[in-house]
XYZ file of N, CA and C in Angstrom:
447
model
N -17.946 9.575 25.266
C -18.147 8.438 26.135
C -18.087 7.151 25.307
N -17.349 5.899 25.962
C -17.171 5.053 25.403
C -18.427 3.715 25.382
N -18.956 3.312 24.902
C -20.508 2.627 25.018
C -19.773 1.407 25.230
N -18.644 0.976 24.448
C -18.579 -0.531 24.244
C -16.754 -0.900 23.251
N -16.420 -2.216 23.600
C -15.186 -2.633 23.801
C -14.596 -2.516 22.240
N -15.539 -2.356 20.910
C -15.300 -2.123 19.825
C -15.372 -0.700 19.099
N -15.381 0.289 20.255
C -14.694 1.674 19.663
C -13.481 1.708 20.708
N -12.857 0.937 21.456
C -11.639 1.188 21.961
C -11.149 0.304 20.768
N -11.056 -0.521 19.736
C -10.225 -1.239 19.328
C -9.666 -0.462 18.039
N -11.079 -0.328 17.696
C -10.997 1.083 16.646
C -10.284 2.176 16.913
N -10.445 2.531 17.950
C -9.444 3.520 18.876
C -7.728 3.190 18.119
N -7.817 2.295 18.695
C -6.590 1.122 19.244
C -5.767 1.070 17.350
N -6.395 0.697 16.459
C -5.919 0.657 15.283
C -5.406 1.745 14.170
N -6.636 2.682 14.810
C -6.251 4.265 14.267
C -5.507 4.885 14.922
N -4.685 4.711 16.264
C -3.739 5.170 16.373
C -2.506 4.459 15.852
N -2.212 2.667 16.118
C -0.952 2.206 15.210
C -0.960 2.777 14.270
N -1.760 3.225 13.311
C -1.394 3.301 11.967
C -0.965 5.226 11.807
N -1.657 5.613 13.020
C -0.656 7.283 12.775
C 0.448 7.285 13.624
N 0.682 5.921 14.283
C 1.990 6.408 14.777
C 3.037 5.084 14.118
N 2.574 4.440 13.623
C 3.360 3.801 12.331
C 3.662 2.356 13.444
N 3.461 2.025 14.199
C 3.693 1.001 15.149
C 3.514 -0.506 14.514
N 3.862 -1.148 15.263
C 4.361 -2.963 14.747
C 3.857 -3.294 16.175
N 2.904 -4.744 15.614
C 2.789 -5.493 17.106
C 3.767 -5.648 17.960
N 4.535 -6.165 16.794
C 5.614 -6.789 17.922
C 6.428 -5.834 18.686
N 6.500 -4.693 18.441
C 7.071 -3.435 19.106
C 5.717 -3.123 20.594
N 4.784 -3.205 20.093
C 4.177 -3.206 20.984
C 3.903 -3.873 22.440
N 3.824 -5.237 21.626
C 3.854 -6.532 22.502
C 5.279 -6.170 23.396
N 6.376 -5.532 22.684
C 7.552 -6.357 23.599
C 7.144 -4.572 24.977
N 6.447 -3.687 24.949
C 5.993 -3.326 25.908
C 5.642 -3.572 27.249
N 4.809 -4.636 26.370
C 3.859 -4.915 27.065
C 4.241 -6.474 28.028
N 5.212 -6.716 27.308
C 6.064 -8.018 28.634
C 5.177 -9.444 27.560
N 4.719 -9.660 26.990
C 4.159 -10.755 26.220
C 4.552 -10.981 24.420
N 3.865 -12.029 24.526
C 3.409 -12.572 23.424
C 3.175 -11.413 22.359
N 3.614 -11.206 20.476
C 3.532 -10.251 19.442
C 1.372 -10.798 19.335
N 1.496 -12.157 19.330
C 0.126 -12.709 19.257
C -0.930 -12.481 19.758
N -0.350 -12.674 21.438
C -1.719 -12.657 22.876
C -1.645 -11.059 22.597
N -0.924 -9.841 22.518
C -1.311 -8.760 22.873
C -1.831 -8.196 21.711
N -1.577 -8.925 20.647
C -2.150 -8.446 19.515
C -4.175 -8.945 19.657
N -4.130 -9.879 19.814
C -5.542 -10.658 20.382
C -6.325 -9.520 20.807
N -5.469 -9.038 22.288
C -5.858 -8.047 23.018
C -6.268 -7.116 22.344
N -5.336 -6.469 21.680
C -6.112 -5.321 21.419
C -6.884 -5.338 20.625
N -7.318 -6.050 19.853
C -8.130 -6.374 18.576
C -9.174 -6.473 19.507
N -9.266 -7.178 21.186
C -10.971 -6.945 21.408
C -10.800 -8.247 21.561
N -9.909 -9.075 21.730
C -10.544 -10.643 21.676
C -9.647 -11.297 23.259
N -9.104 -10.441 24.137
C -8.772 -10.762 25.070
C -8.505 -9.631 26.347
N -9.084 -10.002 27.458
C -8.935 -9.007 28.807
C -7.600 -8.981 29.333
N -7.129 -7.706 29.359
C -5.902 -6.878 30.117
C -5.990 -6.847 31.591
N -5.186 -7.219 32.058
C -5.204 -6.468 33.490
C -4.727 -4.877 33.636
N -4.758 -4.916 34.934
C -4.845 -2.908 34.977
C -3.743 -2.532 34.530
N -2.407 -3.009 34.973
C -1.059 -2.516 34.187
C -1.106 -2.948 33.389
N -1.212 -4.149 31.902
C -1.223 -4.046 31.148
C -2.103 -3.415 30.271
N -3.260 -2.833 30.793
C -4.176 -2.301 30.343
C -3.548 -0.067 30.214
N -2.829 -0.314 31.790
C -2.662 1.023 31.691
C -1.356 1.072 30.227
N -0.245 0.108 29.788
C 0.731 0.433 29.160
C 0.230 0.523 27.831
N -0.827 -0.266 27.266
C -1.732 0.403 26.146
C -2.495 1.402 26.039
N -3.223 1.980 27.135
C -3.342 2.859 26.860
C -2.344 4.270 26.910
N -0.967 3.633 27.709
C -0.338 5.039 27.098
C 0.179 5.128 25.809
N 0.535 3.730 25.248
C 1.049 3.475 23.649
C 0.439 4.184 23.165
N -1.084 3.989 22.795
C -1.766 4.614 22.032
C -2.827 5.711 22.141
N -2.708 6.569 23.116
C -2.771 7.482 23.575
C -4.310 7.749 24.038
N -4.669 6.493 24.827
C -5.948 5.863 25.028
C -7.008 6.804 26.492
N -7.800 7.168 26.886
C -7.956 7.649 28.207
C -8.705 7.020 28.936
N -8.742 7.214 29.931
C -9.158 6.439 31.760
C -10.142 5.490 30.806
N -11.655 6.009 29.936
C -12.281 5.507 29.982
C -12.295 3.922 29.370
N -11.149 4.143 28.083
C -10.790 3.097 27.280
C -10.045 2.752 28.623
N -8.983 2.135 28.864
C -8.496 1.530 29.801
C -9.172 0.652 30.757
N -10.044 1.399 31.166
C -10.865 0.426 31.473
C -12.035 -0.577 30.789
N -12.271 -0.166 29.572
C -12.589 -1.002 28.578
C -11.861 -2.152 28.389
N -10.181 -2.098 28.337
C -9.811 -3.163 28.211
C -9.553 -3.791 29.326
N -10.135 -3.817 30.521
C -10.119 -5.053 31.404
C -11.615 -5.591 31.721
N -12.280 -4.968 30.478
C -13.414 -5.908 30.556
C -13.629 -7.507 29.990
N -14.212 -8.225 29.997
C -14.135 -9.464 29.573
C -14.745 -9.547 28.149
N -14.411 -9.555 26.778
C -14.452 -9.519 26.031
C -15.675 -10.623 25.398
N -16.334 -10.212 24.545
C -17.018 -11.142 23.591
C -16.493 -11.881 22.215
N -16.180 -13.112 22.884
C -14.618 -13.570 21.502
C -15.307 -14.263 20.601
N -14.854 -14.587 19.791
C -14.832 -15.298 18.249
C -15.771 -14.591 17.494
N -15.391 -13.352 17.846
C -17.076 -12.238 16.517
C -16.090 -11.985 15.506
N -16.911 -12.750 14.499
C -16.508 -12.588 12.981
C -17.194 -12.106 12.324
N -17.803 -11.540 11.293
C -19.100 -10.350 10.872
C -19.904 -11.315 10.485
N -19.125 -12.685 9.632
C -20.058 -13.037 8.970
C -19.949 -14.468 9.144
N -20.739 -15.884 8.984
C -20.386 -17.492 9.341
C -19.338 -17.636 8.313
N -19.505 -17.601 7.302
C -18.393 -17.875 6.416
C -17.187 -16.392 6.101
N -16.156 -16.455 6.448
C -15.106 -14.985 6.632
C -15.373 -14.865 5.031
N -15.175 -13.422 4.533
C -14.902 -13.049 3.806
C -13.700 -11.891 3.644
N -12.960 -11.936 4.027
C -11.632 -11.223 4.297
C -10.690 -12.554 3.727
N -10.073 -12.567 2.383
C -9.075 -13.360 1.752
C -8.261 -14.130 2.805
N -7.713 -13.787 3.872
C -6.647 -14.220 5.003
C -7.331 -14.958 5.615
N -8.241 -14.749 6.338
C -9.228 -15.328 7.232
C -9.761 -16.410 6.596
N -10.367 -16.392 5.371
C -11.005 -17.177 4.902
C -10.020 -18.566 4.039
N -9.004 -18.144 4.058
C -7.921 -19.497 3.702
C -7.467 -19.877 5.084
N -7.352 -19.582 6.162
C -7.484 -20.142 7.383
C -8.904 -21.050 6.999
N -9.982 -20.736 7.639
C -11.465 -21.150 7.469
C -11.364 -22.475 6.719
N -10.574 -22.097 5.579
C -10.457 -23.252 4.361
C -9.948 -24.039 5.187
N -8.615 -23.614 5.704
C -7.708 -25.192 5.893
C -8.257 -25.744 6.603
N -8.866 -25.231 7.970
C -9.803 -26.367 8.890
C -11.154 -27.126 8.201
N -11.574 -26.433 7.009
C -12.345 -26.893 6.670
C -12.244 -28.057 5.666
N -10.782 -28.246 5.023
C -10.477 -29.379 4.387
C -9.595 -30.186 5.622
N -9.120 -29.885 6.335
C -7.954 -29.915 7.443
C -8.399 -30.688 8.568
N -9.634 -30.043 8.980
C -10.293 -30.248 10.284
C -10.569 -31.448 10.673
N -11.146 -32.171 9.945
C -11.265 -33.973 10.226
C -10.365 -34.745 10.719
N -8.971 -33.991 9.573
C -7.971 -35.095 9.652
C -7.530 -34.435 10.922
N -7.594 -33.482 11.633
C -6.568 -32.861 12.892
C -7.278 -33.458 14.279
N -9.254 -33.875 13.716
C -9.614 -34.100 14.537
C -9.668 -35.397 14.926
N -9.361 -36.384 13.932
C -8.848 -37.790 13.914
C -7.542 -37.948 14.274
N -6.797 -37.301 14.240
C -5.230 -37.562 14.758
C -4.924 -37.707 16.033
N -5.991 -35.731 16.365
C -5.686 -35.648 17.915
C -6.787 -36.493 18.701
N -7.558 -37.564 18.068
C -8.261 -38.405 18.855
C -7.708 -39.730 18.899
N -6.839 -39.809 17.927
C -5.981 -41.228 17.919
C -4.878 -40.939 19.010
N -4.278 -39.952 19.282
C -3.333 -39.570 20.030
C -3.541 -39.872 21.278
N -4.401 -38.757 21.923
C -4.666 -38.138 22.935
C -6.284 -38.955 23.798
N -6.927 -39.378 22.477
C -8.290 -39.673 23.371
C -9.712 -38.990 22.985
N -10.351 -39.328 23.356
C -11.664 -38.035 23.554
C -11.781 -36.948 24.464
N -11.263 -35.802 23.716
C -11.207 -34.820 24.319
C -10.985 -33.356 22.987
N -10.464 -32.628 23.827
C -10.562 -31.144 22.584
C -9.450 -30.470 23.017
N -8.595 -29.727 22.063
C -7.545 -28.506 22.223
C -8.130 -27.368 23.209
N -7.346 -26.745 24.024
C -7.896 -25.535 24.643
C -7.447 -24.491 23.920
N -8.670 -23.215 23.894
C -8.083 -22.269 23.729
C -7.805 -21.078 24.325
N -8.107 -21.527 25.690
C -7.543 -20.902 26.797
C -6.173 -20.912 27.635
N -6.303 -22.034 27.918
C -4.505 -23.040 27.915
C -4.354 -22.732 26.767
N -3.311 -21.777 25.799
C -3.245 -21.607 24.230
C -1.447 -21.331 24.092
N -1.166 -21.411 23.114
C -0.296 -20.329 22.826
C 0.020 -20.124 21.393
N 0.339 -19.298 20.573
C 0.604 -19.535 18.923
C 1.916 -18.622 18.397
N 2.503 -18.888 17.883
C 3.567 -18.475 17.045
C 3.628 -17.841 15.444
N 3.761 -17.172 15.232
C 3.456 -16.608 13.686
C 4.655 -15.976 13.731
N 5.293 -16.829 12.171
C 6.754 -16.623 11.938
C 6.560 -16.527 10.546
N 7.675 -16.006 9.722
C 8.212 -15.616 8.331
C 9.298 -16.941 7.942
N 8.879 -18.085 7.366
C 9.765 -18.725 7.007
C 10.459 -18.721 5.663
N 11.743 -18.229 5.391
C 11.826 -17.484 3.848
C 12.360 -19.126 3.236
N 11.952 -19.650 1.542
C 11.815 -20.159 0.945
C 11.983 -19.334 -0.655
N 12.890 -20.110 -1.138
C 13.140 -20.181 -2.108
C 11.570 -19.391 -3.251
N 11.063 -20.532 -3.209
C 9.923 -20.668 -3.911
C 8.936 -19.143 -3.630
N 9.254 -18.644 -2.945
C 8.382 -17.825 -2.108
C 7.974 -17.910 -0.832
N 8.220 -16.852 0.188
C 8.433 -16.988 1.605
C 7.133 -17.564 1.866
N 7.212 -18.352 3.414
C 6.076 -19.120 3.486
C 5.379 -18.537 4.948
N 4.265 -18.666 4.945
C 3.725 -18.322 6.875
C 3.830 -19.708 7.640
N 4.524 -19.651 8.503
C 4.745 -20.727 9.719
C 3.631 -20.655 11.259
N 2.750 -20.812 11.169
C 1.947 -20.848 12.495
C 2.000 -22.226 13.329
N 2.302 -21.976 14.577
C 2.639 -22.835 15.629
C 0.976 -22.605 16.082
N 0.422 -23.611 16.656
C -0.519 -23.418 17.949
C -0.426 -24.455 18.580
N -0.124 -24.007 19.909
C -0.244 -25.172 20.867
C -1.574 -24.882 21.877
N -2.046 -25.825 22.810
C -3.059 -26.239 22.980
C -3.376 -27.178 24.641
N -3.432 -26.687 25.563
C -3.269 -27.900 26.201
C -4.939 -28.918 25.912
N -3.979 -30.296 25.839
C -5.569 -31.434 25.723
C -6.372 -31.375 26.875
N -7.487 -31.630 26.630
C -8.442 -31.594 28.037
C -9.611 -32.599 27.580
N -9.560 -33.982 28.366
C -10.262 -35.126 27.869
C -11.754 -34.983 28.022
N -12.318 -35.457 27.947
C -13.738 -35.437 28.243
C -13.823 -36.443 29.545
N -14.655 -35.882 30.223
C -14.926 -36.901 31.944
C -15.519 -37.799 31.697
N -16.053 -39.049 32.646
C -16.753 -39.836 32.705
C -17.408 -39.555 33.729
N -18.888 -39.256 34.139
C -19.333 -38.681 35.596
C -21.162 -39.796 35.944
């Protein structure tokens, strides 16, 4: 019996890796985004029932997981405040040297208001370089101002 949305993900990872699978093979299943369905299954976003049922036949998931993933997820759980996972934590970095200036830009721009990350979308690409290939991340965002009430 399944208690909770982080032994389906676990589920979910130990099977890519015995059946040798790629998000993006996955994703293109699944009619979306290599990103949003990757999200998904990691536990950080709700499936509907057909997309919920086509993961669980990928990964050879049953009734009970399946319906795990159209539950509403508990997002941004990271183990720890500061990441300690090398990848994560040079993300972490850049907003953390980064963050001011992105948050001064998009307030000179746009106004008082904040990026959504619901309205979202992101891109993660391989840009090859000379020097050594580089990671290209897109995120877009729709703005959403703050009211006056």
């Amino acid at each position: 019996m399944i208690t909770d949305r982080n032994q389906v993900t676990e589920m979910i990872i130990a099977a890519k890796v015995a059946k040798g699978l790629k998000w993006e093979e996955v994703a293109a299943q699944v009619g979306l985004s290599k990103e949003w369905v990757t999200a998904a299954c990691l536990g950080q976003m709700a499936l509907d029932a057909e997309q919920a049922e086509i993961i669980a036949d990928i990964f050879d998931l049953g009734e009970d997981a399946e319906k795990w993933l159209q539950q509403v997820p508990y997002k941004g759980c990271l183990p720890t405040a500061v990441p300690t996972d090398p990848l994560i934590y040079r993300l972490y970095e850049v907003i953390s040297v980064y963050g001011t200036t992105m948050k001064a830009l998009i307030h000179e721009e746009f106004g008082d208001g904040i990026m959504s990350a619901i309205d979202f979308s992101m891109d993660i690409q391989r840009e090859p370089n000379e020097a050594g290939d580089r990671v290209n991340i897109v995120m877009s965002g729709k703005f959403l101002p703050y009211k006056s009430y």
